[in-house]
mmCIF file of C-alpha atoms in Angstrom:
data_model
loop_
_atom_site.group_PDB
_atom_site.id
_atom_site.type_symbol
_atom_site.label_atom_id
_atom_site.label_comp_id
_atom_site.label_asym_id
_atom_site.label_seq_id
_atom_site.Cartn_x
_atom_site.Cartn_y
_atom_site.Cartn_z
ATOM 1 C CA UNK A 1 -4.851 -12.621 1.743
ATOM 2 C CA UNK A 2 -2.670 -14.227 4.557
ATOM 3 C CA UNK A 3 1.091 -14.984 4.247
ATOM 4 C CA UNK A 4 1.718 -17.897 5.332
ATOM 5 C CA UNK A 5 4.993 -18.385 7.817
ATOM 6 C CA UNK A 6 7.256 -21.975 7.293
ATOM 7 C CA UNK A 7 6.277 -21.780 11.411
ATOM 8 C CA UNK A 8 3.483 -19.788 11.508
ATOM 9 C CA UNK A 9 0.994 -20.977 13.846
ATOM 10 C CA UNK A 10 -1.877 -18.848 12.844
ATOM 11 C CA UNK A 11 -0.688 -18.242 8.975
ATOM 12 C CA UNK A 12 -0.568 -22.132 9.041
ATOM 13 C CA UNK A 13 -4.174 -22.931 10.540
ATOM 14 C CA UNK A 14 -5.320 -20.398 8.493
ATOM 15 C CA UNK A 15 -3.895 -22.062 5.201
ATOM 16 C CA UNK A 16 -5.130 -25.330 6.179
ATOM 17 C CA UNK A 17 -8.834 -23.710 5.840
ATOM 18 C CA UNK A 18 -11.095 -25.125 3.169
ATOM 19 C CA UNK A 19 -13.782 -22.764 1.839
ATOM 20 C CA UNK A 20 -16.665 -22.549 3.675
ATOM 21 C CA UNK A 21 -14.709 -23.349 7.226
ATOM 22 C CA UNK A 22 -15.546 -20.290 9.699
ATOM 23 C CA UNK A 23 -12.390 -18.923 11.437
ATOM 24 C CA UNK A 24 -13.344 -16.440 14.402
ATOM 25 C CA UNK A 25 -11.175 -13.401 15.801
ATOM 26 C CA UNK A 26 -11.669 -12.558 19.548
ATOM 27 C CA UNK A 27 -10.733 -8.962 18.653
ATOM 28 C CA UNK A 28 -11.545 -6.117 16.938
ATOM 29 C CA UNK A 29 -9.595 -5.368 13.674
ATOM 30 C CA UNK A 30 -7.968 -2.061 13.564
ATOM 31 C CA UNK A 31 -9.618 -0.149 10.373
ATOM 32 C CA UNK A 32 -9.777 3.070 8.494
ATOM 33 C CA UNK A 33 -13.678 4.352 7.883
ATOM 34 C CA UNK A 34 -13.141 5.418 4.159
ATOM 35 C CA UNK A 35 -15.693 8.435 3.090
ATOM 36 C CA UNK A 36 -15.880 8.890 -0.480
ATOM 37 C CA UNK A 37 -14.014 12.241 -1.798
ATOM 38 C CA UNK A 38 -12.713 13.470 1.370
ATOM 39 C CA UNK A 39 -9.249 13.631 -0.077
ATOM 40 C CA UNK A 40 -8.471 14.762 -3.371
ATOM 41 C CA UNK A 41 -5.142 12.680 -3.081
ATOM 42 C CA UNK A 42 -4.198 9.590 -1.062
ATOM 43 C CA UNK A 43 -0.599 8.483 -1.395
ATOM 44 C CA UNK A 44 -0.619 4.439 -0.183
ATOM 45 C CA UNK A 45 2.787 3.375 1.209
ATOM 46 C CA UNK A 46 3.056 -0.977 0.995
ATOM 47 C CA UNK A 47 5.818 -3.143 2.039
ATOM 48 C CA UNK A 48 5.558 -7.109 0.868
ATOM 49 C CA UNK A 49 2.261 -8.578 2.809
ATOM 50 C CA UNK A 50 1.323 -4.525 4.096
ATOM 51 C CA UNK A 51 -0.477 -4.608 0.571
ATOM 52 C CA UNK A 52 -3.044 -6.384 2.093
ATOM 53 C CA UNK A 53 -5.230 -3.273 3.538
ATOM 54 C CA UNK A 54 -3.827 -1.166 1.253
ATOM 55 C CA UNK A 55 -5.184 -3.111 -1.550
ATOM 56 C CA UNK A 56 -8.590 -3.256 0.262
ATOM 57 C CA UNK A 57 -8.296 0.622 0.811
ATOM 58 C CA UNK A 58 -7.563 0.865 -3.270
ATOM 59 C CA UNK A 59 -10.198 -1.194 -4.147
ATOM 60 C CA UNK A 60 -13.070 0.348 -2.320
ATOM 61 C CA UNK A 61 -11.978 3.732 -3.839
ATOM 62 C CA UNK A 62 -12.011 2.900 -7.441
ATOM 63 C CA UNK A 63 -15.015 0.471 -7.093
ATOM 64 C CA UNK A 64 -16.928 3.299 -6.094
ATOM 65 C CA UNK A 65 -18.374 5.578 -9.418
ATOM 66 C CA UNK A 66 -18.888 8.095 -7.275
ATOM 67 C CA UNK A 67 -15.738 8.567 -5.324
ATOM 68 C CA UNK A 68 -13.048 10.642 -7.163
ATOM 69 C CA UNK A 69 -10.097 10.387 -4.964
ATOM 70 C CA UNK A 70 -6.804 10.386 -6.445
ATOM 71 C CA UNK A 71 -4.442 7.148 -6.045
ATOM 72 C CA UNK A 72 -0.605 7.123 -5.775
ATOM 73 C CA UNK A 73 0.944 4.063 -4.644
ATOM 74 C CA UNK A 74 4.281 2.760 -3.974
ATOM 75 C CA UNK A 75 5.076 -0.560 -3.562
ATOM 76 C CA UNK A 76 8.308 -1.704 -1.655
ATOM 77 C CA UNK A 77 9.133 -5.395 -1.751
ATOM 78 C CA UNK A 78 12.502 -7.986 -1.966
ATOM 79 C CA UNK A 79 11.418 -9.686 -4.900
ATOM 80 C CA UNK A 80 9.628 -9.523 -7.894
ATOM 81 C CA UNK A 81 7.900 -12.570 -6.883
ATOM 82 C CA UNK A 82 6.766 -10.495 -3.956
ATOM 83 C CA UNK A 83 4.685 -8.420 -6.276
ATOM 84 C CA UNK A 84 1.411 -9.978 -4.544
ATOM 85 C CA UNK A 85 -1.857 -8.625 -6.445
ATOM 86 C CA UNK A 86 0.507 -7.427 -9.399
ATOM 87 C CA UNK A 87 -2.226 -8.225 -12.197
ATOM 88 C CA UNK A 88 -5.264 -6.579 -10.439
ATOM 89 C CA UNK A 89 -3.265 -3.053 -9.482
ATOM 90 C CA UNK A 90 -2.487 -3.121 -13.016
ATOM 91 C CA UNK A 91 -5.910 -3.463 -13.830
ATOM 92 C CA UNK A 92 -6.745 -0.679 -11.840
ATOM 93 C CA UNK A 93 -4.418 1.935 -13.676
ATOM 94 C CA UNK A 94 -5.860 0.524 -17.303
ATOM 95 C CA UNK A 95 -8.914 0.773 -16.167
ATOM 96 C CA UNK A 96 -8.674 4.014 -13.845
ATOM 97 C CA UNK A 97 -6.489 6.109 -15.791
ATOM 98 C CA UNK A 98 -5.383 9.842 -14.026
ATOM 99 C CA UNK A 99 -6.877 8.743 -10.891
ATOM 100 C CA UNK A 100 -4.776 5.438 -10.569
ATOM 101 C CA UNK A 101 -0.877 5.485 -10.472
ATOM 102 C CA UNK A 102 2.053 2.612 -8.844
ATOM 103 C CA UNK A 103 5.649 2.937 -8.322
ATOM 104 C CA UNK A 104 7.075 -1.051 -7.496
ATOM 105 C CA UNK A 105 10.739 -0.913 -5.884
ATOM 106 C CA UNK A 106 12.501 -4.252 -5.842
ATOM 107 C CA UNK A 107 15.028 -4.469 -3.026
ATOM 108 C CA UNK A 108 16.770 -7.458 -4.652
ATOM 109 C CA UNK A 109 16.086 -7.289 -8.335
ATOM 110 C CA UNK A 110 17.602 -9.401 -10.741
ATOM 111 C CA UNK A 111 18.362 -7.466 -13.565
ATOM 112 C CA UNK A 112 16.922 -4.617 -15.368
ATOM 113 C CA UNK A 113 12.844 -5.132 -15.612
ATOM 114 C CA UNK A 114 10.473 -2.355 -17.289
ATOM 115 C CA UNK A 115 8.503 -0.883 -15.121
ATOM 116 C CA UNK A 116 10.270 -1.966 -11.730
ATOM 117 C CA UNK A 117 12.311 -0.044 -9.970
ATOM 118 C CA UNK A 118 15.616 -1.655 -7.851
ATOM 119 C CA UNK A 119 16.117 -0.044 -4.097
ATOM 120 C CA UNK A 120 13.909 0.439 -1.075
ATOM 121 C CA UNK A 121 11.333 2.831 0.107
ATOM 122 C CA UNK A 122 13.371 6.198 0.311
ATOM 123 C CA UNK A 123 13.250 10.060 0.853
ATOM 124 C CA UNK A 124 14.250 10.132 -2.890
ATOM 125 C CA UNK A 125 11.592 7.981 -3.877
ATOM 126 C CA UNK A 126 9.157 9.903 -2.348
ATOM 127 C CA UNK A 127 10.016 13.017 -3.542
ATOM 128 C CA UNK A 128 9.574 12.152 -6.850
ATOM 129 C CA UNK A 129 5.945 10.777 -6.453
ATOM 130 C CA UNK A 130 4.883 13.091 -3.907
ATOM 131 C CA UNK A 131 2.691 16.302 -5.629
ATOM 132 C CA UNK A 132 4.113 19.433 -4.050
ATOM 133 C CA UNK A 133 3.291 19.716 -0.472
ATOM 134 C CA UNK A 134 0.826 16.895 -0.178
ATOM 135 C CA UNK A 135 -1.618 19.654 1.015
ATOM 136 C CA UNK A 136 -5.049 18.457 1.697
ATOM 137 C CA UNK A 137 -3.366 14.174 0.853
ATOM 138 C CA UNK A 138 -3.702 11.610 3.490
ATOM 139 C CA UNK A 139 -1.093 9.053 3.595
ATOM 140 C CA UNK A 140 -1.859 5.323 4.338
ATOM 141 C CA UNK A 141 0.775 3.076 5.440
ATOM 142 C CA UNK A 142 1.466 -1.094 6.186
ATOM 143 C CA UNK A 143 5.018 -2.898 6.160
ATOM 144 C CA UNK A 144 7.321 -3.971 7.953
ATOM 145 C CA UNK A 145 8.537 -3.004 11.118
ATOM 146 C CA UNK A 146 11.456 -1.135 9.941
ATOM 147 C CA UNK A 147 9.863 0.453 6.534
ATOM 148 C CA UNK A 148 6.608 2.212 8.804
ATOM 149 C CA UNK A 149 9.726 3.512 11.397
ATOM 150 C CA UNK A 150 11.639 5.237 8.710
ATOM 151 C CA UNK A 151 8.657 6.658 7.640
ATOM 152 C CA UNK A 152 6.871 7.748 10.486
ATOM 153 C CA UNK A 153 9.147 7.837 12.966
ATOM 154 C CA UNK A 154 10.748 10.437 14.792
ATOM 155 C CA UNK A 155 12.057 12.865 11.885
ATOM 156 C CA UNK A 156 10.677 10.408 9.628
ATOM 157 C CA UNK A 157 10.752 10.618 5.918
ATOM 158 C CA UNK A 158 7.008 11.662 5.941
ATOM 159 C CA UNK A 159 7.493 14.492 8.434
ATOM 160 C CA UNK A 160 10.367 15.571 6.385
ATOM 161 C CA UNK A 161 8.206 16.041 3.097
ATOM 162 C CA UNK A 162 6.008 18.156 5.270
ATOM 163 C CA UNK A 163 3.267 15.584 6.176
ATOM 164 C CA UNK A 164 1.693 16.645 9.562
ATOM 165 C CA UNK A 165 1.006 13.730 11.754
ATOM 166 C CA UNK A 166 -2.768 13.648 11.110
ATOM 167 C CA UNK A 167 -2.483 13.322 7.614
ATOM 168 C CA UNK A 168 -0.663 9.841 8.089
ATOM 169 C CA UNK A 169 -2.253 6.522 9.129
ATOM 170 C CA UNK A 170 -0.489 3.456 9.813
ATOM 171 C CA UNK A 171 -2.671 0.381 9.397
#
């Protein structure tokens, strides 16, 4: 899934693909090697077009029978229209029930909407999704510039709910 930018050069080339066009990358992709059941929690942090990995991440988890790894996400975006793979993450909690849990927030929401909630990415947030500790979690991360500061930046909100640096990866 690639955004695509009003003057995006690569978003743009990139949209103007057809399927079966090749497109090659002269570097390596930055990536997280995923071993089944390694955590008994992940907590995945997304802001608008971050979803991307995390998605990928999510998907490899629950498509795996064997893997047993717990799933809280939160979802930070300025729309609802933002909501990109809304339909298939709420697949994944129908189908993966206990093991599967979201939390959308909608910076700009018009309106009260069920099962959306209207703010950013906060402390507060957090708290309430976070499982005591987060002993033994790891935490993956992707947004914007801004979002992945506050979170894992100096005093950031993830070192103040008592994550430990290794426990956090930033896609």
């Amino acid at each position: 899934m690639v955004k695509q930018y009003p003057n995006g050069k690569a978003s743009t080339h990139i949209h103007s693909l057809a399927p079966g066009d090749t497109l090659t990358f002269l570097t390596a992709l930055k990536g997280f090697s995923w071993v089944p059941n390694q955590y008994p929690q992940i907590y995945a942090i997304a802001g608008g077009a971050g979803i991307t990995p995390i998605y990928q991440l999510i998907r490899g988890i629950l498509d795996n029978p064997n893997d047993k790894t717990k799933i809280k996400l939160v979802f930070g975006v300025n729309s609802e229209q933002d909501l990109l793979l809304r339909e298939e993450l709420e697949e994944f909690k129908k189908r993966f029930p206990g093991r599967f849990e979201y939390v959308y927030t909608v910076s700009r929401l018009e309106g009260e909407k069920e099962g959306l909630r209207t703010g950013y990415v906060t402390e507060e947030l957090l708290r309430g999704v976070v499982d005591g500790k987060g002993e033994g979690a790891k935490v993956f991360v992707c947004g914007p510039p801004a979002m992945e500061e506050s979170l894992v930046g100096k005093r950031g909100i993830l070192d103040r709910l008592g994550f430990e640096k290794g426990q956090v990866y930033r896609f």
